[in-house]
Every structure is written in structure tokens, then in C-alpha cells.
Amino acid sequence: MTENDGALLEIRQLKKWFPIHKGFMRRVSGHVHAVDDVSLSLAKGETLGLVGESGCGKSTLGRCVVRLLAPTSGEIVFDGQSIGQLRSRALRPLRRQMQMIFQDPYASLNPRKRVGTIISDPMKIHGIGDRQERKKKVEELLETVGLSPEHYNRFPHEFSGGQRQRIGVARALALRPKLIVADEPVSALDVSIQAQVLNLLESLQTGFDLTYMFIAHDLAVVRHISDRIAVMYLGVIVEISPAEALYDNPLHPYTISLLSAVPIPDPDVEAKRETILLPGELPSPANPPAACRFHTRCPYVQPTRCTTEVPELRKLGDGHFVACHWAEKIKAGAIEPIESTPIEPERQDPVEAPSA
Amino acid sequence: MPEPLLEVKGLKVRFATEDGLVRAVDGVDFELERGKVLGIVGESGSGKSVTAMTLLGLTRDQNAAFEGEVVYKGQDVLTMPESRLRDIRGNEIAMIFQDPMTSLNPVYRVGQQIVEAIRAHESVSKRQARRRTIDLLKQVGIPSAEERVDAFPHELSGGMRQRAMIALALSCNPDIVIADEPTTALDVTIQAQILALLDKLRAEFDSAVILITHDLGVVASIAHDILVMYAGRVVEAGPKRELFYDPQMPYSWGLLGSIPRLDRPKQEKLHSITGSPPSLINVPRGCTFRPRCPYAFDRCTEEPELVNRVEVPDHLDRCWLSLDDKRRLRLETIAAEASIA
């Protein structure tokens, strides 16, 4: 997409490949194409939802953005500065400005440190304030995220999952960052607690002037918090659009099937709802299908183009981009979905030859 | 009414810990019929998993104390000798655990684990058991089952592993399948597949299913009856439609209201249940949900019984609010945005 002045973050043709080592000499025998040519931009104060199944590369993308991982190629421009290839020393002052909230509130807090230390350590490392000031700041932060200052001397294990995630949020806020990458921040929590954390993140956004990149696998959750949503499949973005447009008018067959899979807590709606069950599993990102990566599972796959031509992200609406050759025709109902019954039992005797 | 397959009466489970007595399950009653799906819904720590594990005698321990009865085929599971329990486990009552990564043994091939389960309960040859294993893997939708039968758990994806777990659970044609959060660790697309599979297999084998989850969306399609648990107790129970369309407990409203709904316009703010579940060592007096309930009043310090308070006889709840109040107040939580739509 184009450059605009309000962009806090610009990602251009970002690739992250992980080498696969084999054998005694640890020869590189191939690469996992975790993120393969992704371009994105995030405006200041915006929330971008990043959705996809596990293994689609959404977490890798998030980690490249905050430079926990170095990208293989491509550019990341954060606040006017290219950070894609910076070394760790040069990155250090930038770390203050981008923080991360992790998925598992049980694993991402050091069990041996007290909450006060966990939240104040980032400030200490970056040389902010003296001991007294830091303590005061931590107490304020604890209140901001809905805990109480008395929790300062407690250990993480004394808290429930939702409370721990609040500690994670407080730690991310401690340095007053501009960008927060939240990697599945609520998927480990009960639904009732998810709503609490989502509301908290939303209310913090204006007060702290935050830009969020919100990674999740659940489309219902990201809808609530996102301004724009990008859908990823096997390392590439297949659809990106303003949030409501994506739900009202999903264009990519993958988005359509993802949306259809979200259960709705209403038996009557459930009974009428048609779930598009995608056949098979996510192909291996070490050897992604050629051309359109979704063609092996797509219910609308066509004999031409899908297998020969890589679909570009095309603009099909206001800020609505889709990487599908046939999006308009599918939308218009001109292409019928292929009936697939992925979980039908095959009772026949083995016919298929074992693959090599 | 047909004879219930399983009957749980006044079940209480307590664990003695260093910090005090944990009342993990504090009064659970239900009946389960053949071919039915019972959904047990509640937050972490509500006692739903302990209830399920107790049905299989898996919570037996020096520090555990039981009360009540779990009657399966005329016998009480709670007092049954361990040897008889071993016959039942995996054979007549099987369990699907939440995390397929940790519940399959990583050093044995998937097929071996299923063969072992079959041969533990039936005297069949290894070859026969293996053939049945391959059939089972096909039935749960694992492609090229002839090869996958020799795969190790780590060679399968999360969805595949969960399918293998289901195949393992079904290996002896159980009467009851207990699925403890079978889809929580999975993506929504895989979740939809697994739920469809569970329902299909239930119909085919005519087993009863107990589906445990924290997400009411999961039970909306396949459950027949639902129990809502909170702090070790059943706080509301009834047929599915009753629970979704005429919920009586403010806790059930909270659970329903906190799920973002894709079929409705976006809400301004998600409803959430404030606070967190109480410690089971020190359960609040009276109604256990009182400290978190926005509608609590004087009478709530008195303990409400689980009784029928509405027109439909099977629908039970524990809430002191009057029927009119409930039907008025719950709109704030669940249907606020529906009225606009």
C-alpha cells in the first residue's frame, strides 16, 4: 500500500525464512517460509488485527516487527527509521518504543520475581527515574490496569490468569511505548475474563496514545478491538480491510470459511448457520503450494490461474484488498463451491499407494 | 423416560491441601441418557474438570474425600474397587483430554497406544487390533491412516492429534465419552471439524457425551442439556434452548454476554463479569456468585437451593431474584444490542 504521513509502522516485502538443518553436518536442506513477502502499514493510534490459523506466520510477523527476530529480507520502517537490519546495540533505544504482550500469562512472567520488580525492571534497564520514582510509577500502573498497589510485593503465582495478563499489560506500558504488539493476549483466558482484558486494552489506547498490532486466531475477538484486519494464510496476507467491511463483506474464500467456523452462542442461529469445513490441514510452510497458496484447500478452486499465477493483493473496495483471482465472481455467486466432506469416513479398503 | 445411563447424585469432592480444605465440587446432580450430549459450562476453577475426572475415579487419592453417588449401570463408581474401575475406564467410559500434546505418550507410536487400549479390554490378536485401529483413524478423518498409524504424536498437527485422541477414546465403543475442553487448544476451523465429528460419532455409536467447556458457543450446536457450574456448584441446569433463551442466573447472563457475537452489529463495549472466581477454600456464604453479581441484594446472603423457578419443569437455577426482575435485568447483559439490531 502507499506511504502516508500518519504511518507509525511500514512493512515492505518482509520475508522471514527459517533454515531447516539436516544430518550430521547440519547442512541447510530447505527453508520454512514463515513470512513470505508481506507489506503492511500501521497508522498512529490504529489497531490492526492480524488473524490466521496456527502456523500461518502471524506470530513470526509480530516478532519481526518488534525485532525479536531479524527479517531475512524486506524493510521495516518504524517512526521514520528503518529498523529491519539494525544491530542490537542500535536497536536498544528503540526497544522502549515498542513492547509486546505475550499469549501465555503463565510462561511470560518470571516466577521468581515479584510483580514490582517485573514491572519496574524495564524502567531500570532504560535508566528511568530513581528507585522511589519507579516504585511510585509501578503503583500507578498497577492501578491503571485494574490491580491494586498492594500487589507490588506479590509473586506471579498468587494471581489468576486474567490478573497475570494485566501484569503483562502493565509491564508493556511501563516504558510508555508507541507500539504494542499483542500476540494472542486473550486466547489462554476464559471467555468471561477475555472480555475484561479486551476492554482494558481498548480503554488504555486513548490514554496512552497507543498503536496496537493485535494477533489472534479468533475473528470474533479481533473484530471488537480492531480498526483494520489482515488475514494471513501460510505466510502471506490474503485479505486486508477495514474491520466492519471484512465482516459484512468478506471476499477471500479463506476469510469466508474462517468466519463461518466461529461458533455463535445461540442454538437457533447455530442450526441455520452453514459452516464451510475446509478439507485437510494447513500445508507445510517449508514447501508451500505454488501460485495461490490456498488452492489446495479452497472450495472455489478453478482449473486455471489458481495453480499457475500468484494472486496479487487487489483493491476491491475502500481500503479493502484481496489476493484472489476470482473474488468478484465468488462474491457474485458465479462460481459454485465444490462439495467437500473432509470428515466423512472412508470405509473402503486401502487403494492409495503409499507415498514416497 | 428411558433409564439413565449415568446418574450423579449430590456429588461432593473435597481435597485436603496445606492451605485448607478445597471444596472443588460442592453439590452436583445430573442424569445422562444414551445418545445425548450434556454440556458442562463454567470458568476455570468451577469444578467441571474435577467432576468429569471423578466419574472415572481419577480423583481418588489419600487427600480426597467424596460424598454422594455416581451410579453407572447400578453400581456406585465412587466406592467401586479399583479393579472394576479399570474395566470401565477407556472401555465403557472414555475420556478425551484438553491438550492432545500432553495426553498422548510421546515415545510410543499413535497406533500402538490405541492397540494397547483395545487389547487391554478385549482379547483380540495384535493384527486384528491394528486393523481396527486403522479403521478408527479413518473414521475420525485422518488421511492415509495406514501410514499415520505408525506416526509418533509429534509428527501430527494439533488437530490430527486431537483426532487420534478421539479414536483412542472410541476404540472400545464406550457408552459414555467425556470430552474435557476438546477444542480449546485448537483453531476455530479445526474446532468446527472436531465438534462436527464428535456429534456424528455420537449418533453412530449411540454413546452419550459429556462436553466440558468454558465457551457457550461450543455447546450451542451439539448439546441437548446444559449445566452451568460456578465455584463447585451447579448454578443453573436445563435443556439447551431454555438456557440460551430464558437464562435465569446472572452468571449465565454474564457468560452469554461476554462472547463477542459475529452475527450481530459490533458492541460498543464487551460485557464482562467483574472480578475473578472465589477461592474454593473460602467460598462466600450464601449465593457463591454474590460478590461478583451486579444484582445482588439482602437475600443473597442466604443460600439458594437449585430448584425449579420457571414454567419449564426441567429448568433449575439458584437465584433469589424474582422471575420478572430476571427477565427484565438480563436484557442489560445479553440482549442490549439485539434490541437495536
XYZ file of C-alpha atoms in Angstrom:
697
model
C 0.000 0.000 0.000
C 1.107 3.563 -0.285
C 3.086 5.656 2.111
C 1.129 8.021 4.195
C 2.218 10.595 6.691
C 0.360 9.162 9.644
C 2.115 5.804 9.419
C 3.925 4.700 12.553
C 4.997 1.448 11.037
C 5.661 0.456 7.450
C 6.489 -3.072 6.473
C 7.685 -3.631 2.929
C 8.087 -7.033 1.318
C 9.064 -8.589 4.592
C 10.355 -12.144 4.460
C 11.355 -14.391 7.292
C 12.647 -17.802 6.357
C 13.929 -20.251 8.914
C 16.579 -22.701 7.753
C 15.911 -26.413 8.175
C 19.045 -28.255 9.201
C 19.577 -31.887 8.353
C 22.102 -34.519 9.147
C 25.391 -34.651 10.970
C 26.871 -31.546 9.342
C 23.663 -29.588 9.936
C 23.501 -28.825 6.268
C 20.688 -26.447 5.336
C 18.253 -28.576 3.405
C 15.439 -26.105 2.967
C 13.599 -23.199 4.489
C 10.370 -22.708 6.372
C 8.716 -19.779 4.664
C 7.141 -18.386 7.814
C 6.542 -14.915 6.436
C 6.771 -14.548 2.703
C 6.535 -11.109 1.197
C 4.259 -9.154 3.483
C 3.650 -5.435 3.123
C 1.616 -3.537 5.670
C 1.331 -0.149 7.248
C 0.008 0.931 10.609
C -1.205 4.462 11.234
C -0.652 6.159 14.582
C -3.386 5.308 17.033
C -4.706 2.499 14.886
C -5.360 -1.101 15.854
C -4.548 -3.683 13.257
C -5.882 -7.173 13.842
C -3.801 -9.982 12.413
C -5.719 -13.235 12.045
C -4.962 -16.717 10.847
C -4.623 -20.348 11.923
C -1.657 -21.541 13.920
C 1.335 -21.878 11.659
C 0.323 -19.086 9.295
C 3.208 -16.858 10.359
C 1.306 -14.224 12.277
C 3.430 -14.514 15.413
C 6.638 -14.518 13.364
C 5.494 -11.323 11.696
C 4.762 -9.760 15.089
C 8.156 -10.771 16.401
C 9.931 -9.346 13.364
C 8.135 -6.058 13.872
C 9.457 -5.618 17.414
C 12.754 -7.073 16.208
C 12.798 -10.087 18.443
C 13.629 -11.756 15.154
C 15.739 -10.380 12.336
C 13.929 -10.470 8.996
C 15.511 -12.375 6.123
C 14.769 -9.567 3.721
C 12.500 -6.596 3.332
C 12.178 -3.396 5.217
C 10.589 -2.329 8.465
C 10.230 1.401 8.965
C 9.261 2.419 12.460
C 8.539 6.070 13.081
C 10.560 7.141 10.083
C 13.559 4.969 10.846
C 14.452 1.772 9.052
C 14.945 -0.886 11.699
C 14.906 -4.074 9.680
C 18.663 -4.559 9.624
C 19.736 -2.689 12.757
C 22.076 -4.429 15.166
C 21.138 -4.993 18.754
C 23.062 -2.022 20.184
C 21.479 0.395 17.758
C 18.090 -1.128 18.471
C 18.264 -0.658 22.211
C 16.927 2.914 22.400
C 14.092 1.871 20.099
C 13.034 -1.005 22.297
C 11.389 1.484 24.648
C 9.006 2.483 21.961
C 7.717 -0.949 21.072
C 6.598 -3.536 23.516
C 4.980 -6.905 23.386
C 2.223 -8.665 25.317
C 2.524 -12.426 25.158
C -0.039 -15.159 24.862
C 0.660 -17.254 27.897
C 0.451 -15.252 31.114
C 1.836 -18.258 32.968
C 5.029 -18.541 30.981
C 5.793 -14.911 30.248
C 6.275 -13.708 33.842
C 9.369 -14.737 35.776
C 8.036 -16.881 38.640
C 10.903 -15.897 40.945
C 10.441 -12.161 40.708
C 7.915 -10.020 42.487
C 5.363 -8.113 40.475
C 7.010 -4.807 41.379
C 10.357 -5.958 40.012
C 8.787 -7.410 36.876
C 7.152 -4.109 36.014
C 9.974 -1.801 37.106
C 12.887 -3.688 35.547
C 12.286 -2.296 32.056
C 12.461 1.220 33.544
C 15.630 0.361 35.431
C 17.277 -1.022 32.307
C 16.460 2.117 30.379
C 17.578 4.337 33.246
C 14.282 5.961 34.008
C 13.885 7.666 37.404
C 15.351 6.614 40.728
C 14.106 3.827 42.944
C 11.382 5.909 44.609
C 10.050 7.306 41.381
C 9.968 3.890 39.790
C 8.056 2.416 42.687
C 5.516 5.199 42.512
C 5.165 4.688 38.787
C 4.643 0.945 39.181
C 1.926 1.527 41.749
C 0.188 3.890 39.387
C 0.475 1.361 36.587
C -0.971 -1.385 38.752
C -3.997 0.792 39.357
C -4.279 1.670 35.689
C -4.559 -1.987 34.712
C -7.099 -2.739 37.414
C -4.892 -4.274 40.092
C -4.071 -2.628 43.379
C -0.793 -1.108 44.653
C -0.692 -3.709 47.439
C 0.093 -6.302 44.778
C 3.582 -4.776 44.446
C 5.318 -7.422 46.543
C 3.419 -10.471 45.386
C 4.676 -13.228 43.116
C 3.041 -14.140 39.775
C 1.743 -17.471 41.085
C -0.510 -15.659 43.524
C -2.587 -14.313 40.658
C -5.213 -15.795 38.366
C -4.723 -15.960 34.597
C -6.614 -12.736 33.918
C -4.724 -10.851 36.615
C -1.412 -12.121 35.290
C -2.288 -10.873 31.856
C -2.934 -7.476 33.470
C 0.587 -7.601 34.923
C 1.871 -8.309 31.416
C -0.030 -5.269 30.170
C 1.416 -3.093 32.957
C 4.927 -4.246 32.092
C 4.364 -3.383 28.441
C 3.094 0.069 29.407
C 5.945 0.856 31.810
C 8.129 2.457 29.158
C 5.301 4.407 27.560
C 5.728 2.699 24.175
C 4.217 3.919 20.943
C 3.513 0.475 19.569
C 2.328 -2.640 21.348
C 2.326 -5.989 19.603
C -0.147 -8.187 21.450
C 0.344 -11.817 20.484
C -2.863 -13.730 21.289
C -3.221 -11.852 24.587
C -6.576 -13.384 25.479
C -6.626 -16.817 23.901
C -5.381 -18.522 27.084
C -8.142 -16.945 29.170
C -11.734 -17.892 29.943
C -14.314 -16.104 27.819
C -15.590 -14.099 30.777
C -12.078 -12.848 31.532
C -11.254 -12.266 27.856
C -13.820 -9.509 27.780
C -12.187 -7.817 30.799
C -8.737 -7.786 29.200
C -10.085 -6.645 25.823
C -11.957 -3.767 27.430
C -8.828 -2.834 29.365
C -6.666 -2.753 26.229
C -9.248 -0.666 24.469
C -9.529 1.870 27.277
C -5.741 2.213 27.527
C -5.363 3.020 23.868
C -6.519 6.629 24.047
C -4.982 7.409 27.448
C -1.546 6.139 26.474
C -1.702 7.088 22.816
C -1.041 3.536 21.680
C -0.937 1.787 18.357
C -1.744 -1.909 18.537
C -0.911 -4.844 16.393
C -3.308 -7.441 17.737
C -2.588 -11.035 16.789
C -5.312 -13.634 17.264
C -6.810 -16.722 15.711
C -10.349 -15.843 16.683
C -12.120 -13.459 14.339
C -14.796 -12.640 16.898
C -12.203 -11.298 19.325
C -10.296 -9.112 16.871
C -13.453 -7.615 15.470
C -14.076 -5.991 18.763
C -10.795 -4.199 19.069
C -9.529 -3.645 15.515
C -9.864 -0.763 13.103
C -8.424 -2.806 10.288
C -7.906 -6.537 9.949
C -5.370 -8.511 7.955
C -5.987 -12.203 7.328
C -2.901 -14.359 6.899
C -2.586 -17.763 5.327
C 0.682 -19.669 5.096
C 2.963 -16.653 5.326
C 1.071 -14.278 3.088
C -1.715 -11.771 3.590
C -4.784 -12.870 1.680
C -7.140 -10.089 2.663
C -6.825 -6.765 4.422
C -9.695 -4.443 5.055
C -11.362 -2.046 7.476
C -12.792 -4.205 10.256
C -16.506 -3.890 9.603
C -16.118 -4.331 5.860
C -14.373 -7.636 6.456
C -17.291 -8.988 8.441
C -20.016 -7.545 6.258
C -18.373 -8.413 3.013
C -15.580 -10.983 3.253
C -14.101 -11.570 -0.181
C -11.376 -14.150 0.105
C -12.626 -17.757 0.276
C -10.316 -18.343 3.250
C -11.781 -15.424 5.181
C -15.261 -16.646 4.363
C -14.521 -20.097 5.738
C -12.792 -18.691 8.829
C -15.809 -16.550 9.579
C -18.156 -19.447 9.084
C -16.262 -21.543 11.631
C -16.786 -19.220 14.595
C -19.485 -20.699 16.810
C -22.331 -18.432 17.846
C -23.875 -18.831 21.298
C -27.413 -19.172 20.020
C -28.857 -22.606 19.165
C -31.285 -21.299 16.538
C -28.637 -19.345 14.705
C -26.299 -22.330 15.028
C -28.848 -24.674 13.485
C -29.201 -22.447 10.442
C -25.560 -21.495 10.144
C -23.593 -23.193 7.429
C -20.052 -23.999 8.349
C -17.626 -24.303 5.500
C -15.318 -27.065 6.633
C -12.021 -26.742 4.857
C -10.660 -30.071 3.693
C -7.308 -31.179 5.024
C -4.751 -29.380 7.074
C -2.539 -26.382 6.601
C 0.172 -27.399 4.081
C 3.743 -27.332 5.316
C 5.256 -23.833 5.131
C 8.554 -25.495 4.206
C 7.031 -26.410 0.890
C 4.083 -24.095 0.270
C 1.786 -24.777 -2.700
C 2.697 -22.901 -5.856
C 0.754 -19.898 -7.125
C -2.207 -19.285 -4.820
C -1.237 -20.908 -1.545
C -4.824 -21.606 -0.650
C -5.684 -23.540 -3.803
C -5.164 -26.955 -2.190
C -8.000 -26.335 0.274
C -10.087 -23.735 -1.482
C -13.731 -24.719 -2.048
C -13.842 -22.405 -5.073
C -10.634 -23.537 -6.733
C -10.624 -23.111 -10.524
C -8.630 -25.181 -13.012
C -6.871 -22.114 -14.414
C -4.833 -19.354 -12.773
C -5.200 -20.654 -9.204
C -2.426 -23.173 -9.751
C -0.299 -21.139 -12.121
C -0.434 -17.477 -11.139
C 0.331 -15.864 -7.802
C -2.619 -13.654 -6.871
C -1.629 -10.090 -6.005
C -3.457 -8.058 -3.389
C -6.026 -6.191 -5.469
C -8.083 -3.267 -4.303
C -11.755 -4.145 -4.389
C -13.212 -1.532 -2.091
C -12.334 1.356 0.140
C -9.136 0.140 1.767
C -10.232 -3.429 1.060
C -7.535 -5.560 -0.594
C -7.894 -9.208 -1.598
C -5.438 -11.718 -3.005
C -7.790 -13.912 -5.020
C -8.194 -14.129 -8.786
C -11.875 -14.896 -8.560
C -13.040 -12.781 -5.626
C -15.643 -10.808 -7.582
C -17.100 -13.884 -9.256
C -17.299 -15.778 -5.973
C -18.996 -12.771 -4.419
C -21.483 -12.592 -7.260
C -22.219 -16.289 -6.868
C -20.951 -17.086 -10.342
C -18.695 -19.842 -9.009
C -20.201 -22.713 -7.099
C -18.272 -24.166 -4.188
C -17.072 -27.707 -4.599
C -18.788 -30.052 -2.185
C -16.189 -31.396 0.148
C -16.727 -33.715 3.045
C -13.444 -33.715 4.891
C -14.541 -35.813 7.834
C -16.630 -38.387 6.038
C -15.302 -41.806 6.954
C -13.649 -43.708 4.168
C -14.704 -47.249 4.811
C -13.178 -48.672 1.653
C -10.124 -50.802 1.760
C -6.785 -49.167 1.146
C -6.372 -48.353 -2.519
C -3.970 -45.455 -2.375
C -0.351 -46.323 -2.850
C 1.903 -45.254 -0.020
C 3.543 -42.010 -0.943
C 7.278 -41.857 -1.097
C -38.419 -41.856 30.161
C -35.666 -44.351 29.475
C -33.365 -45.481 32.251
C -30.479 -43.037 32.560
C -27.054 -44.382 31.697
C -25.355 -42.433 34.414
C -26.770 -40.761 37.466
C -24.882 -38.338 39.641
C -26.494 -37.548 42.977
C -25.265 -34.902 45.402
C -21.646 -35.310 44.356
C -19.127 -33.521 46.547
C -15.372 -33.722 46.189
C -13.005 -32.170 48.693
C -9.249 -32.109 48.678
C -7.189 -31.574 51.786
C -4.307 -29.243 50.998
C -1.750 -27.419 53.097
C -3.795 -24.247 52.807
C -7.047 -25.849 53.880
C -9.928 -27.878 52.578
C -10.653 -27.218 48.900
C -14.307 -27.754 48.067
C -13.689 -28.490 44.409
C -17.131 -29.955 43.780
C -19.879 -28.977 46.129
C -23.168 -30.483 45.104
C -23.583 -31.694 41.530
C -26.595 -33.677 40.321
C -27.412 -34.813 36.823
C -28.625 -37.707 34.717
C -27.222 -38.750 31.392
C -29.151 -40.674 28.763
C -27.899 -42.669 25.805
C -27.396 -40.627 22.638
C -27.486 -37.323 24.465
C -24.874 -34.592 24.778
C -24.581 -32.875 28.116
C -22.644 -29.616 28.134
C -20.940 -28.570 31.359
C -20.007 -24.909 31.210
C -18.032 -22.769 33.633
C -14.831 -20.824 34.196
C -11.535 -22.371 35.223
C -11.795 -23.475 38.815
C -15.532 -24.058 38.699
C -15.070 -27.770 39.322
C -16.130 -29.008 35.912
C -12.989 -30.990 35.219
C -12.885 -32.469 38.714
C -16.483 -33.602 38.247
C -15.554 -35.280 34.979
C -12.485 -36.967 36.385
C -14.417 -38.214 39.390
C -16.819 -40.013 37.058
C -13.852 -42.190 36.105
C -12.414 -42.444 39.591
C -9.402 -40.435 38.507
C -9.519 -38.131 41.514
C -9.159 -40.942 44.051
C -6.393 -40.027 46.393
C -5.412 -40.063 50.023
C -6.302 -36.418 50.339
C -9.600 -36.585 48.512
C -12.957 -37.083 50.199
C -16.148 -37.888 48.348
C -19.826 -37.600 49.152
C -22.881 -38.539 47.138
C -23.230 -41.180 44.454
C -22.209 -41.718 40.860
C -24.382 -44.571 39.663
C -23.323 -46.273 36.458
C -25.224 -49.429 35.481
C -26.476 -49.838 39.028
C -23.038 -49.560 40.609
C -21.536 -46.667 42.502
C -18.313 -45.545 40.828
C -17.162 -43.791 43.983
C -16.999 -46.963 46.060
C -16.192 -49.428 43.297
C -12.989 -51.442 43.709
C -10.082 -50.270 41.606
C -10.100 -53.496 39.555
C -13.673 -52.966 38.394
C -12.881 -49.329 37.630
C -10.087 -50.451 35.364
C -12.614 -52.444 33.347
C -14.768 -49.403 32.919
C -12.100 -46.838 32.150
C -11.471 -46.496 28.463
C -13.823 -49.362 27.813
C -17.253 -48.188 28.888
C -16.466 -44.618 29.867
C -13.719 -42.911 27.896
C -12.192 -39.506 28.178
C -10.815 -37.004 25.676
C -8.449 -34.590 27.323
C -7.919 -30.953 26.538
C -4.327 -30.995 25.491
C -3.560 -33.640 22.879
C 0.129 -32.793 23.151
C 0.479 -33.955 26.728
C -2.134 -36.691 26.837
C -0.574 -38.940 24.214
C 2.637 -40.675 25.177
C 5.391 -39.051 23.082
C 7.613 -42.139 22.920
C 5.018 -44.565 21.560
C 3.550 -44.577 18.090
C -0.054 -43.390 17.919
C -1.288 -46.743 16.624
C 0.475 -48.647 19.380
C -1.325 -46.619 22.015
C -4.701 -47.382 20.513
C -3.848 -51.078 20.026
C -2.817 -51.206 23.674
C -6.155 -49.788 24.770
C -8.080 -52.281 22.661
C -6.044 -55.258 23.850
C -6.333 -54.192 27.461
C -10.095 -54.666 27.307
C -10.693 -57.294 24.680
C -8.891 -60.475 23.778
C -8.064 -59.881 20.147
C -4.878 -60.547 18.261
C -2.401 -57.795 17.576
C -3.214 -57.894 13.899
C -6.938 -57.592 14.459
C -6.396 -54.740 16.899
C -4.175 -52.990 14.396
C -6.737 -53.362 11.652
C -9.360 -51.890 13.939
C -7.040 -49.038 14.825
C -6.616 -48.161 11.162
C -10.382 -48.249 10.703
C -10.827 -45.955 13.681
C -8.257 -43.487 12.426
C -10.100 -43.407 9.105
C -13.365 -42.883 10.863
C -12.113 -39.810 12.671
C -10.882 -38.387 9.380
C -7.155 -38.935 9.477
C -5.902 -39.118 5.879
C -3.676 -42.022 4.840
C -4.389 -43.826 8.090
C -2.299 -46.841 7.035
C 0.810 -44.706 7.355
C -0.249 -42.426 10.170
C -0.891 -45.395 12.415
C 2.888 -45.653 12.761
C 3.479 -41.967 13.343
C 4.654 -40.549 16.633
C 2.475 -37.894 18.252
C 4.959 -35.137 17.425
C 4.642 -35.927 13.743
C 0.982 -34.976 13.773
C -0.535 -31.495 13.913
C -2.716 -30.382 16.819
C -5.951 -31.187 15.021
C -4.675 -34.596 13.954
C -3.518 -35.388 17.469
C -6.916 -34.499 18.837
C -8.465 -36.815 16.239
C -6.110 -39.561 17.343
C -7.238 -38.920 20.932
C -10.841 -39.271 19.826
C -10.010 -42.502 18.003
C -8.361 -43.741 21.192
C -11.415 -42.800 23.238
C -13.734 -44.582 20.808
C -11.563 -47.667 20.462
C -13.743 -49.831 22.722
C -17.123 -48.395 21.706
C -17.695 -46.660 25.027
C -21.156 -45.897 26.375
C -20.036 -42.518 27.625
C -17.434 -40.192 26.168
C -16.237 -37.377 28.394
C -14.647 -34.585 26.375
C -12.824 -32.114 28.599
C -12.336 -28.897 26.602
C -11.587 -30.943 23.476
C -11.248 -27.900 21.242
C -9.784 -25.215 23.492
C -6.247 -25.741 22.236
C -7.317 -25.724 18.590
C -8.008 -23.180 15.868
C -11.624 -22.302 15.130
C -11.560 -24.068 11.779
C -10.326 -27.276 13.381
C -12.724 -26.769 16.279
C -15.654 -26.789 13.878
C -14.392 -30.045 12.353
C -13.858 -31.742 15.707
C -17.294 -30.747 17.023
C -18.975 -32.000 13.868
C -17.015 -35.222 14.230
C -17.980 -35.723 17.867
C -21.628 -35.258 17.052
C -21.509 -37.636 14.114
C -19.765 -40.322 16.119
C -22.225 -39.922 18.972
C -25.085 -40.587 16.581
C -23.271 -43.534 15.010
C -22.198 -45.280 18.213
C -25.240 -44.139 20.196
C -23.000 -43.111 23.062
C -23.640 -40.312 25.493
C -21.247 -37.377 25.504
C -20.298 -35.034 28.316
C -18.804 -31.933 26.760
C -16.910 -29.660 29.110
C -16.090 -26.137 28.014
C -15.823 -22.534 29.120
C -17.342 -21.299 25.886
C -21.109 -21.400 25.493
C -20.644 -21.014 21.756
C -19.162 -24.503 21.621
C -22.164 -26.199 23.193
C -24.768 -24.166 21.301
C -24.820 -26.507 18.338
C -24.368 -30.005 19.692
C -25.533 -30.148 23.340
C -29.001 -31.260 24.403
C -28.815 -30.259 28.049
C -26.523 -27.840 29.803
C -25.192 -27.470 33.330
C -23.652 -24.169 34.314
C -21.147 -24.578 37.124
C -19.749 -21.939 39.414
C -17.447 -22.414 42.407
C -18.059 -26.156 42.559
C -21.828 -25.992 42.276
C -24.373 -26.311 39.552
C -25.953 -22.862 39.443
C -28.265 -23.452 36.517
C -29.338 -26.555 34.637
C -31.790 -27.230 31.876
C -32.465 -28.099 28.266
C -30.265 -26.151 25.864
C -32.955 -23.875 24.459
C -34.125 -22.931 27.938
C -30.632 -21.960 28.936
C -29.959 -19.872 25.878
C -33.340 -18.193 25.563
C -34.517 -17.983 29.152
C -31.364 -17.960 31.306
C -32.104 -17.398 34.975
C -28.737 -16.925 36.681
C -26.885 -13.606 36.376
C -23.767 -15.749 35.967
C -25.198 -17.421 32.865
C -26.087 -13.989 31.505
C -22.506 -12.905 32.042
C -21.173 -15.950 30.206
C -23.565 -15.363 27.323
C -22.870 -11.646 27.201
C -19.099 -11.861 27.224
C -18.813 -13.776 23.944
C -18.390 -11.363 21.058
C -21.062 -12.258 18.512
C -20.320 -12.209 14.840
C -23.953 -12.337 13.815
C -24.734 -9.034 15.482
C -23.508 -5.497 14.943
C -20.388 -4.630 16.899
C -20.982 -3.667 20.502
C -19.557 -0.502 21.975
C -18.067 -2.311 24.932
C -17.959 -6.004 25.630
C -19.838 -7.134 28.656
C -17.555 -8.750 31.196
C -18.044 -10.432 34.522
C -16.129 -8.300 37.012
C -13.638 -9.830 39.415
C -12.500 -13.420 39.414
C -13.924 -16.701 40.745
C -13.686 -17.177 44.518
C -11.134 -19.333 46.235
C -12.616 -22.766 46.803
C -11.098 -22.881 50.263
C -13.072 -19.914 51.422
C -16.305 -19.935 49.472
C -18.598 -16.928 50.044
C -21.579 -17.513 52.301
C -24.996 -17.723 50.679
C -25.009 -17.436 46.918
C -21.432 -18.068 45.774
C -21.772 -15.643 42.880
C -22.897 -12.786 45.162
C -19.543 -10.923 45.302
C -19.434 -10.613 41.511
C -23.147 -10.241 40.870
C -24.304 -6.743 39.879
C -27.844 -7.543 41.040
C -27.085 -8.960 44.496
C -29.430 -7.897 47.305
C -30.012 -8.708 51.025
C -31.447 -12.116 50.495
C -28.388 -13.334 48.595
C -26.516 -13.968 51.840
C -28.981 -16.799 52.371
C -28.111 -19.905 50.410
C -30.368 -20.513 47.383
C -31.261 -24.124 46.528
C -31.060 -25.469 43.000
C -34.793 -25.675 42.294
C -37.254 -25.069 39.534
C -38.409 -21.442 39.468
C -39.789 -21.140 35.929
C -42.624 -22.631 33.871
C -40.482 -25.361 32.329
C -40.052 -28.136 34.919
C -36.532 -29.303 33.949
C -35.053 -25.864 34.200
C -33.378 -25.348 37.596
C -31.441 -22.426 38.999
C -30.027 -20.878 42.154
C -31.045 -17.242 42.170
C -33.271 -15.321 44.547
C -34.339 -12.637 42.089
C -37.987 -12.742 41.088
C -38.795 -14.102 37.650
C -39.929 -10.689 36.405
C -36.787 -8.998 37.668
C -34.609 -11.582 35.987
C -36.324 -11.292 32.657
C -36.021 -7.527 32.810
C -32.467 -7.253 34.170
C -30.854 -9.796 31.898
C -31.618 -7.669 28.851
C -28.919 -5.266 30.047
C -26.345 -8.009 29.762
C -27.306 -10.238 26.896
C -29.729 -8.567 24.558
C -28.769 -4.904 24.831
C -27.534 -4.699 21.291
C -30.106 -7.116 19.895
C -32.905 -4.650 20.531
C -31.155 -2.132 18.294
C -30.499 -4.683 15.592
